[in-house]
Amino acid sequence: MTVLLLTHRDGLQHDMGEGHPECPDRLRAVLQALDSEEFADLLRDEPEEATLEQLTRVHPADYVEAILAIRPREGDRIALDGDTIMSAGSARAALLAAGAAVRAVDEVCTGQVLRAFCATRPPGHHAERRRPMGFCFFSNAVVAARHAQAVHGLERVAILDFDVHHGNGTQDCVQNDPSILFASSQQMPLYPGTGEASETGVGNVFNAPLPPGAGGDAFREAWEGLLPAVEAFAPQLVIVSAGFDAHARDPLAQLRLAEPDFAWITQQICALADRCCGGRVVSLLEGGYDLAALASSAAAHVRTLLRS
Amino acid sequence: MAGKLRGRTLAGKPPGMLDSAMPDPLDLRGLACPLPVLKANKALRAMAPGETLVLLATDPAAVKDFHAYAQETGHELLAWAEEQGRPGERVFRFALRRRQEA
């Protein structure tokens, strides 16, 4: 299987300060894991920055301009909320993360590759249409979905989110848009506090909350409940918000997943994509804050993208 | 690491993502039965209902002891796992959640 890895070294220049768990070392850890011999078949390239046109398919122009206008001097930081902080390199990193998602869609939708994984930061699934939140600035997944619709003429796109936190931003961006399905598992109670099964959008949103302490069995059961709805939607492209913070070692949550659980969900998603849309999967890195668990889980994810 | 950031959120603001960070685990390595359970019990009693205590222990008897402790007290043993320790050392990590009623 041809799988493209998109990443850019300037993703390391987004620095929210010492001790912040969403740190440049996360990206280093993932890339180091994907550097091993078994990933030699990955195609690798660098993305370009997303354009205003691509971003404003999701976010209002004044929001995008306001974020991009925040350019602290080298060494300075500006906190947008208690969690979400911008340094000198943050705006560029955020544009590259969204740009990678767009590029991944282009490559997958034109058949250049079957699947793509974007090893990028900042993540995106907490960013609402007009609010940065939870380490996120732009909704990378929805920017990718709307790009697939606007440029490649797709009608139905599914976004599947297994990050341990609820993708409130993704949900905010798509909950009135029946052309995009959003299915998500998350620990509840946990930040950001949304993600109840009763949140269904216009029939296009599917949430599976999991209690603290839940392990791989509960996670798999949750997705066995979600995936039939995704398949019934018959997506023409599957976008994955791949967060690895449901791992038992993660410091920001209390689920108990292990690497085989991430391989399992990846395999299920690939099999669904094979049945619905010629196997087309675009996966975007979201959270995961234990460096060793993040590296080994992302490796399990990409290994499965390559093999299934 | 992330635990240091817990104080950053201003009172009255909705909790942020960093507020869910686990504090550093209570280090009970090297202690033998019944000290790990006694010290964990003391720490849990100082916490609010629903809060989670994470601790490390090296006494293999702690596995049985914390299961029994959870059964007796009603505090919930959310998870436990054996981790890589120093050569020749077994390390166990436990997550206990304080029961709801005081």
Short mmCIF file of C-alpha atoms in Angstrom, two decimals:
data_model
loop_
_atom_site.label_atom_id
_atom_site.label_comp_id
_atom_site.label_asym_id
_atom_site.label_seq_id
_atom_site.Cartn_x
_atom_site.Cartn_y
_atom_site.Cartn_z
CA MET A 1 0.00 0.00 0.00
CA THR A 2 1.29 3.47 -0.75
CA VAL A 3 1.16 5.66 2.29
CA LEU A 4 2.38 9.25 2.41
CA LEU A 5 3.89 10.79 5.54
CA LEU A 6 3.59 14.58 5.61
CA THR A 7 5.57 16.51 8.18
CA HIS A 8 7.52 19.77 8.40
CA ARG A 9 10.37 20.67 10.71
CA ASP A 10 8.76 24.05 11.41
CA GLY A 11 6.15 22.18 13.42
CA LEU A 12 8.88 22.13 16.08
CA GLN A 13 8.89 25.94 16.25
CA HIS A 14 5.49 26.12 17.96
CA ASP A 15 6.50 26.26 21.61
CA MET A 16 3.93 26.75 24.37
CA GLY A 17 6.54 26.85 27.12
CA GLU A 18 8.49 24.54 29.37
CA GLY A 19 6.37 21.85 30.96
CA HIS A 20 3.51 22.18 28.50
CA PRO A 21 2.51 18.65 27.46
CA GLU A 22 1.84 19.65 23.82
CA CYS A 23 5.55 20.11 23.22
CA PRO A 24 7.91 19.88 20.23
CA ASP A 25 9.30 16.61 21.62
CA ARG A 26 5.96 14.98 20.75
CA LEU A 27 6.67 15.47 17.07
CA ARG A 28 10.29 14.37 17.49
CA ALA A 29 9.14 11.19 19.24
CA VAL A 30 6.68 10.30 16.47
CA LEU A 31 9.18 10.99 13.70
CA GLN A 32 11.88 9.02 15.44
CA ALA A 33 9.55 6.03 15.68
CA LEU A 34 8.68 6.35 11.98
CA ASP A 35 12.35 6.51 11.10
CA SER A 36 12.91 2.81 11.73
CA GLU A 37 13.58 0.35 8.94
CA GLU A 38 10.05 -1.06 8.89
CA PHE A 39 8.75 2.32 7.66
CA ALA A 40 11.18 2.54 4.75
CA ASP A 41 8.26 2.19 2.30
CA LEU A 42 6.58 5.39 3.49
CA LEU A 43 6.64 8.19 0.93
CA ARG A 44 7.70 11.38 2.68
CA ASP A 45 7.15 15.02 1.82
CA GLU A 46 6.77 18.46 3.35
CA PRO A 47 3.46 20.32 3.25
CA GLU A 48 2.95 23.98 2.40
CA GLU A 49 0.97 26.46 4.48
CA ALA A 50 -2.80 26.36 4.12
CA THR A 51 -4.24 29.33 2.25
CA LEU A 52 -6.84 31.81 3.49
CA GLU A 53 -9.26 30.35 0.95
CA GLN A 54 -8.81 26.84 2.39
CA LEU A 55 -9.18 27.99 6.00
CA THR A 56 -12.21 30.20 5.40
CA ARG A 57 -14.21 27.22 4.15
CA VAL A 58 -14.42 26.49 7.91
CA HIS A 59 -13.45 29.57 9.94
CA PRO A 60 -14.68 33.16 9.43
CA ALA A 61 -12.03 35.32 7.74
CA ASP A 62 -11.82 37.69 10.70
CA TYR A 63 -11.02 34.75 13.00
CA VAL A 64 -8.24 33.46 10.74
CA GLU A 65 -6.78 36.94 10.38
CA ALA A 66 -6.91 37.51 14.13
CA ILE A 67 -5.00 34.29 14.83
CA LEU A 68 -2.42 35.00 12.15
CA ALA A 69 -1.92 38.53 13.46
CA ILE A 70 -0.67 37.13 16.79
CA ARG A 71 3.05 36.91 16.15
CA PRO A 72 4.93 37.21 19.43
CA ARG A 73 8.57 38.18 19.19
CA GLU A 74 11.14 35.40 19.44
CA GLY A 75 11.12 34.14 23.04
CA ASP A 76 7.78 35.78 23.91
CA ARG A 77 4.47 33.97 24.32
CA ILE A 78 0.84 35.05 24.22
CA ALA A 79 -1.76 32.87 25.95
CA LEU A 80 -5.14 32.71 24.19
CA ASP A 81 -6.53 30.72 27.13
CA GLY A 82 -5.03 28.74 30.01
CA ASP A 83 -4.09 25.91 27.67
CA THR A 84 -3.49 27.45 24.27
CA ILE A 85 -0.45 29.61 23.82
CA MET A 86 1.27 31.17 20.81
CA SER A 87 5.00 31.63 20.34
CA ALA A 88 6.85 33.22 17.41
CA GLY A 89 6.58 30.05 15.35
CA SER A 90 3.01 29.09 16.21
CA ALA A 91 1.11 30.73 13.36
CA ARG A 92 3.36 29.10 10.75
CA ALA A 93 3.12 25.71 12.47
CA ALA A 94 -0.69 26.00 12.57
CA LEU A 95 -0.77 26.91 8.86
CA LEU A 96 1.51 23.96 8.02
CA ALA A 97 -0.65 21.54 10.03
CA ALA A 98 -3.77 22.64 8.15
CA GLY A 99 -1.80 22.71 4.91
CA ALA A 100 -0.63 19.14 5.46
CA ALA A 101 -4.23 18.00 5.85
CA VAL A 102 -5.13 19.74 2.58
CA ARG A 103 -2.15 18.25 0.75
CA ALA A 104 -2.97 14.79 2.09
CA VAL A 105 -6.49 15.12 0.67
CA ASP A 106 -5.08 16.18 -2.72
CA GLU A 107 -2.71 13.21 -2.90
CA VAL A 108 -5.30 10.68 -1.76
CA CYS A 109 -8.16 12.05 -3.88
CA THR A 110 -6.06 12.10 -7.05
CA GLY A 111 -4.91 8.52 -6.43
CA GLN A 112 -1.25 9.40 -5.99
CA VAL A 113 -1.31 7.48 -2.71
CA LEU A 114 -3.89 5.31 -1.01
CA ARG A 115 -3.56 6.78 2.47
CA ALA A 116 -1.71 9.59 4.22
CA PHE A 117 -0.61 10.37 7.76
CA CYS A 118 0.13 13.94 8.83
CA ALA A 119 2.67 14.08 11.67
CA THR A 120 1.92 17.67 12.54
CA ARG A 121 1.30 19.98 15.45
CA PRO A 122 -0.58 21.95 16.69
CA PRO A 123 -3.53 19.55 16.66
CA GLY A 124 -6.94 20.80 15.50
CA HIS A 125 -9.98 19.02 16.86
CA HIS A 126 -10.74 21.44 19.71
CA ALA A 127 -10.63 24.56 17.49
CA GLU A 128 -14.15 25.83 16.95
CA ARG A 129 -15.24 28.02 14.02
CA ARG A 130 -14.31 31.16 15.91
CA ARG A 131 -12.45 30.04 19.03
CA PRO A 132 -9.01 28.54 19.68
CA MET A 133 -9.15 25.92 22.44
CA GLY A 134 -7.32 23.00 23.99
CA PHE A 135 -3.94 23.45 22.20
CA CYS A 136 -5.74 23.95 18.82
CA PHE A 137 -6.04 26.94 16.44
CA PHE A 138 -7.52 25.69 13.16
CA SER A 139 -9.81 22.74 12.52
CA ASN A 140 -7.40 20.72 10.41
CA ALA A 141 -9.83 17.83 9.90
CA VAL A 142 -12.74 19.98 8.73
CA VAL A 143 -10.47 22.12 6.54
CA ALA A 144 -9.43 18.83 4.90
CA ALA A 145 -13.02 17.62 4.53
CA ARG A 146 -14.25 20.88 2.97
CA HIS A 147 -11.25 20.92 0.65
CA ALA A 148 -12.14 17.43 -0.56
CA GLN A 149 -15.65 18.65 -1.29
CA ALA A 150 -14.72 21.99 -2.87
CA VAL A 151 -11.81 20.87 -5.03
CA HIS A 152 -12.32 17.15 -5.58
CA GLY A 153 -16.10 17.19 -5.80
CA LEU A 154 -16.78 14.71 -3.03
CA GLU A 155 -20.26 14.79 -1.56
CA ARG A 156 -19.85 12.82 1.67
CA VAL A 157 -16.82 12.83 3.98
CA ALA A 158 -16.55 11.09 7.36
CA ILE A 159 -14.34 12.30 10.20
CA LEU A 160 -13.55 9.63 12.80
CA ASP A 161 -11.95 10.81 16.05
CA PHE A 162 -10.44 8.43 18.63
CA ASP A 163 -8.53 11.06 20.60
CA VAL A 164 -9.38 10.66 24.31
CA HIS A 165 -10.79 14.20 24.43
CA HIS A 166 -14.00 15.05 22.60
CA GLY A 167 -13.49 16.83 19.28
CA ASN A 168 -15.78 19.69 20.23
CA GLY A 169 -14.26 21.89 17.54
CA THR A 170 -14.88 19.40 14.76
CA GLN A 171 -18.41 18.93 16.03
CA ASP A 172 -18.95 22.72 16.19
CA CYS A 173 -17.83 23.08 12.57
CA VAL A 174 -19.93 20.24 11.09
CA GLN A 175 -22.96 19.76 13.33
CA ASN A 176 -25.27 21.56 10.88
CA ASP A 177 -23.69 20.05 7.77
CA PRO A 178 -25.25 16.72 6.75
CA SER A 179 -22.57 16.22 4.07
CA ILE A 180 -19.95 15.52 6.79
CA LEU A 181 -20.35 12.74 9.34
CA PHE A 182 -18.51 13.01 12.66
CA ALA A 183 -18.06 9.93 14.85
CA SER A 184 -16.05 10.16 18.06
CA SER A 185 -15.13 8.21 21.17
CA GLN A 186 -13.93 10.06 24.27
CA GLN A 187 -13.49 9.77 27.99
CA MET A 188 -16.29 11.46 29.95
CA PRO A 189 -16.13 13.25 32.27
CA LEU A 190 -13.07 15.00 30.85
CA TYR A 191 -12.13 18.19 29.03
CA PRO A 192 -13.85 19.80 27.12
CA GLY A 193 -17.05 18.44 28.71
CA THR A 194 -18.99 17.77 25.50
CA GLY A 195 -19.45 14.49 23.63
CA GLU A 196 -22.57 12.93 25.15
CA ALA A 197 -24.35 10.35 23.04
CA SER A 198 -27.30 12.75 22.97
CA GLU A 199 -25.28 15.24 20.87
CA THR A 200 -26.28 14.17 17.37
CA GLY A 201 -26.08 17.31 15.20
CA VAL A 202 -28.48 17.01 12.30
CA GLY A 203 -28.25 13.23 12.50
CA ASN A 204 -24.63 13.41 11.31
CA VAL A 205 -22.87 13.33 14.70
CA PHE A 206 -22.24 10.11 16.65
CA ASN A 207 -20.66 10.25 20.11
CA ALA A 208 -19.56 7.35 22.30
CA PRO A 209 -18.49 8.50 25.78
CA LEU A 210 -16.33 6.13 27.86
CA PRO A 211 -15.91 6.29 31.65
CA PRO A 212 -12.51 6.90 33.29
CA GLY A 213 -10.66 3.61 33.63
CA ALA A 214 -12.26 2.04 30.56
CA GLY A 215 -9.91 -0.18 28.59
CA GLY A 216 -9.51 -1.63 25.14
CA ASP A 217 -12.58 -3.85 25.34
CA ALA A 218 -14.90 -0.92 26.08
CA PHE A 219 -13.19 1.15 23.38
CA ARG A 220 -13.64 -1.58 20.77
CA GLU A 221 -17.25 -2.08 21.78
CA ALA A 222 -17.85 1.67 21.39
CA TRP A 223 -16.45 1.68 17.87
CA GLU A 224 -18.31 -1.48 16.93
CA GLY A 225 -21.39 0.62 17.73
CA LEU A 226 -20.22 3.67 15.76
CA LEU A 227 -18.82 2.10 12.59
CA PRO A 228 -22.09 0.76 11.14
CA ALA A 229 -23.46 4.32 11.11
CA VAL A 230 -20.32 5.45 9.30
CA GLU A 231 -20.66 2.67 6.74
CA ALA A 232 -24.35 3.47 6.19
CA PHE A 233 -23.31 7.06 5.38
CA ALA A 234 -21.11 5.65 2.56
CA PRO A 235 -18.30 8.21 2.86
CA GLN A 236 -16.20 8.94 -0.22
CA LEU A 237 -13.21 9.77 1.98
CA VAL A 238 -12.39 8.94 5.60
CA ILE A 239 -10.48 11.49 7.67
CA VAL A 240 -9.10 10.33 11.02
CA SER A 241 -8.41 12.54 14.03
CA ALA A 242 -5.72 10.25 15.41
CA GLY A 243 -5.05 11.12 19.03
CA PHE A 244 -3.13 8.61 21.11
CA ASP A 245 -3.96 9.97 24.56
CA ALA A 246 -6.41 7.18 25.35
CA HIS A 247 -3.25 5.14 26.05
CA ALA A 248 -2.99 3.94 29.66
CA ARG A 249 0.20 5.92 30.19
CA ASP A 250 -1.19 9.27 29.09
CA PRO A 251 -0.93 11.98 31.78
CA LEU A 252 -4.02 13.97 30.66
CA ALA A 253 -6.65 11.22 30.77
CA GLN A 254 -7.58 7.97 32.47
CA LEU A 255 -8.44 5.45 29.75
CA ARG A 256 -6.39 2.26 29.50
CA LEU A 257 -5.75 1.58 25.84
CA ALA A 258 -2.58 -0.09 24.57
CA GLU A 259 -0.88 -0.17 21.19
CA PRO A 260 -2.91 -3.17 19.87
CA ASP A 261 -6.10 -1.16 20.43
CA PHE A 262 -4.82 1.62 18.17
CA ALA A 263 -3.83 -0.97 15.57
CA TRP A 264 -7.32 -2.48 15.85
CA ILE A 265 -9.22 0.76 15.29
CA THR A 266 -6.89 1.65 12.41
CA GLN A 267 -7.53 -1.74 10.83
CA GLN A 268 -11.29 -1.30 11.24
CA ILE A 269 -11.15 2.16 9.65
CA CYS A 270 -9.04 0.92 6.73
CA ALA A 271 -11.40 -2.02 6.15
CA LEU A 272 -14.38 0.33 6.18
CA ALA A 273 -12.63 2.67 3.74
CA ASP A 274 -11.81 -0.29 1.51
CA ARG A 275 -15.52 -1.14 1.35
CA CYS A 276 -16.81 2.45 0.97
CA CYS A 277 -14.27 4.56 -0.88
CA GLY A 278 -11.49 2.58 -2.46
CA GLY A 279 -9.50 2.60 0.77
CA ARG A 280 -8.95 6.36 0.93
CA VAL A 281 -7.88 7.41 4.44
CA VAL A 282 -6.31 10.69 5.54
CA SER A 283 -5.08 10.55 9.14
CA LEU A 284 -4.12 13.61 11.19
CA LEU A 285 -2.15 13.55 14.44
CA GLU A 286 -4.15 15.03 17.31
CA GLY A 287 -3.18 14.42 20.98
CA GLY A 288 -1.00 12.00 22.93
CA TYR A 289 1.16 13.34 25.74
CA ASP A 290 3.24 10.45 27.05
CA LEU A 291 6.16 10.57 24.64
CA ALA A 292 6.93 6.83 24.67
CA ALA A 293 3.27 5.80 24.42
CA LEU A 294 2.67 8.39 21.70
CA ALA A 295 5.62 7.12 19.65
CA SER A 296 4.73 3.44 19.93
CA SER A 297 1.00 4.06 19.36
CA ALA A 298 1.55 6.29 16.32
CA ALA A 299 3.91 3.62 14.97
CA ALA A 300 1.20 0.97 15.46
CA HIS A 301 -1.25 3.24 13.64
CA VAL A 302 1.02 3.92 10.66
CA ARG A 303 2.15 0.29 10.50
CA THR A 304 -1.50 -0.69 10.15
CA LEU A 305 -2.13 1.99 7.51
CA LEU A 306 0.73 0.44 5.53
CA ARG A 307 -0.30 -3.18 5.93
CA SER A 308 -4.08 -3.19 5.76
CA MET B 1 5.51 17.60 34.45
CA ALA B 2 2.05 18.78 33.49
CA GLY B 3 1.13 18.80 37.15
CA LYS B 4 3.14 21.95 37.64
CA LEU B 5 0.76 23.79 35.34
CA ARG B 6 -2.32 23.05 37.38
CA GLY B 7 -2.18 26.35 39.20
CA ARG B 8 -2.32 28.36 35.99
CA THR B 9 -6.05 28.35 35.48
CA LEU B 10 -7.70 31.31 37.19
CA ALA B 11 -10.41 30.64 39.76
CA GLY B 12 -13.89 30.95 38.28
CA LYS B 13 -12.80 30.08 34.76
CA PRO B 14 -14.03 26.81 33.27
CA PRO B 15 -11.46 24.06 33.74
CA GLY B 16 -8.98 23.78 30.89
CA MET B 17 -7.35 20.81 29.28
CA LEU B 18 -4.29 21.05 31.50
CA ASP B 19 -6.46 20.83 34.61
CA SER B 20 -7.08 17.18 33.81
CA ALA B 21 -3.36 16.51 34.05
CA MET B 22 -2.44 13.77 36.46
CA PRO B 23 -0.21 15.02 39.26
CA ASP B 24 3.06 13.20 39.82
CA PRO B 25 2.36 9.75 41.25
CA LEU B 26 2.70 9.13 44.98
CA ASP B 27 5.97 7.27 45.24
CA LEU B 28 5.66 4.30 47.60
CA ARG B 29 8.47 2.30 46.08
CA GLY B 30 10.58 0.36 48.55
CA LEU B 31 7.84 0.19 51.17
CA ALA B 32 6.58 -3.21 52.35
CA CYS B 33 3.07 -4.29 53.32
CA PRO B 34 1.10 -2.72 55.01
CA LEU B 35 2.78 0.67 54.52
CA PRO B 36 1.71 1.27 50.87
CA VAL B 37 -1.97 0.79 51.69
CA LEU B 38 -1.74 2.92 54.85
CA LYS B 39 -0.02 5.78 53.04
CA ALA B 40 -2.38 5.58 50.06
CA ASN B 41 -5.34 5.64 52.42
CA LYS B 42 -4.02 8.77 54.10
CA ALA B 43 -3.50 10.48 50.73
CA LEU B 44 -6.96 9.50 49.46
CA ARG B 45 -8.65 10.82 52.60
CA ALA B 46 -7.11 14.22 51.91
CA MET B 47 -8.59 14.30 48.39
CA ALA B 48 -12.03 15.34 47.15
CA PRO B 49 -14.62 12.69 46.21
CA GLY B 50 -14.08 11.52 42.62
CA GLU B 51 -10.42 12.60 42.53
CA THR B 52 -7.86 10.06 41.36
CA LEU B 53 -4.70 9.07 43.19
CA VAL B 54 -1.92 7.51 41.17
CA LEU B 55 0.84 5.71 43.04
CA LEU B 56 3.88 3.56 42.46
CA ALA B 57 4.79 0.58 44.61
CA THR B 58 7.38 -2.17 44.43
CA ASP B 59 5.96 -4.67 46.93
CA PRO B 60 4.32 -7.44 44.83
CA ALA B 61 1.83 -7.96 47.69
CA ALA B 62 0.47 -4.48 46.91
CA VAL B 63 -1.50 -5.90 43.97
CA LYS B 64 -3.56 -8.15 46.23
CA ASP B 65 -3.61 -5.54 49.00
CA PHE B 66 -5.03 -2.71 46.84
CA HIS B 67 -7.70 -4.98 45.37
CA ALA B 68 -8.77 -5.91 48.90
CA TYR B 69 -8.51 -2.27 50.01
CA ALA B 70 -10.79 -1.10 47.20
CA GLN B 71 -13.28 -3.85 48.01
CA GLU B 72 -13.37 -2.93 51.68
CA THR B 73 -13.42 0.86 51.42
CA GLY B 74 -15.52 1.47 48.31
CA HIS B 75 -12.78 3.53 46.68
CA GLU B 76 -12.44 2.41 43.08
CA LEU B 77 -9.31 0.72 41.74
CA LEU B 78 -9.45 2.22 38.23
CA ALA B 79 -6.36 0.55 36.91
CA TRP B 80 -3.16 -1.15 37.83
CA ALA B 81 -0.23 -2.29 35.76
CA GLU B 82 3.27 -3.62 36.14
CA GLU B 83 5.87 -1.33 34.66
CA GLN B 84 9.46 -1.54 33.66
CA GLY B 85 11.59 -0.81 36.72
CA ARG B 86 15.29 -0.93 37.34
CA PRO B 87 16.92 -4.30 36.62
CA GLY B 88 15.64 -6.83 39.11
CA GLU B 89 12.92 -4.48 40.41
CA ARG B 90 9.17 -4.87 39.86
CA VAL B 91 7.20 -1.61 39.79
CA PHE B 92 3.42 -1.47 39.98
CA ARG B 93 1.34 1.59 39.13
CA PHE B 94 -2.12 1.95 40.64
CA ALA B 95 -4.90 4.47 40.01
CA LEU B 96 -7.44 4.75 42.82
CA ARG B 97 -10.47 7.01 42.69
CA ARG B 98 -11.89 8.33 45.94
CA ARG B 99 -15.47 7.20 46.47
CA GLN B 100 -18.24 9.78 46.05
CA GLU B 101 -19.67 9.93 49.59
CA ALA B 102 -17.29 11.06 52.32
#
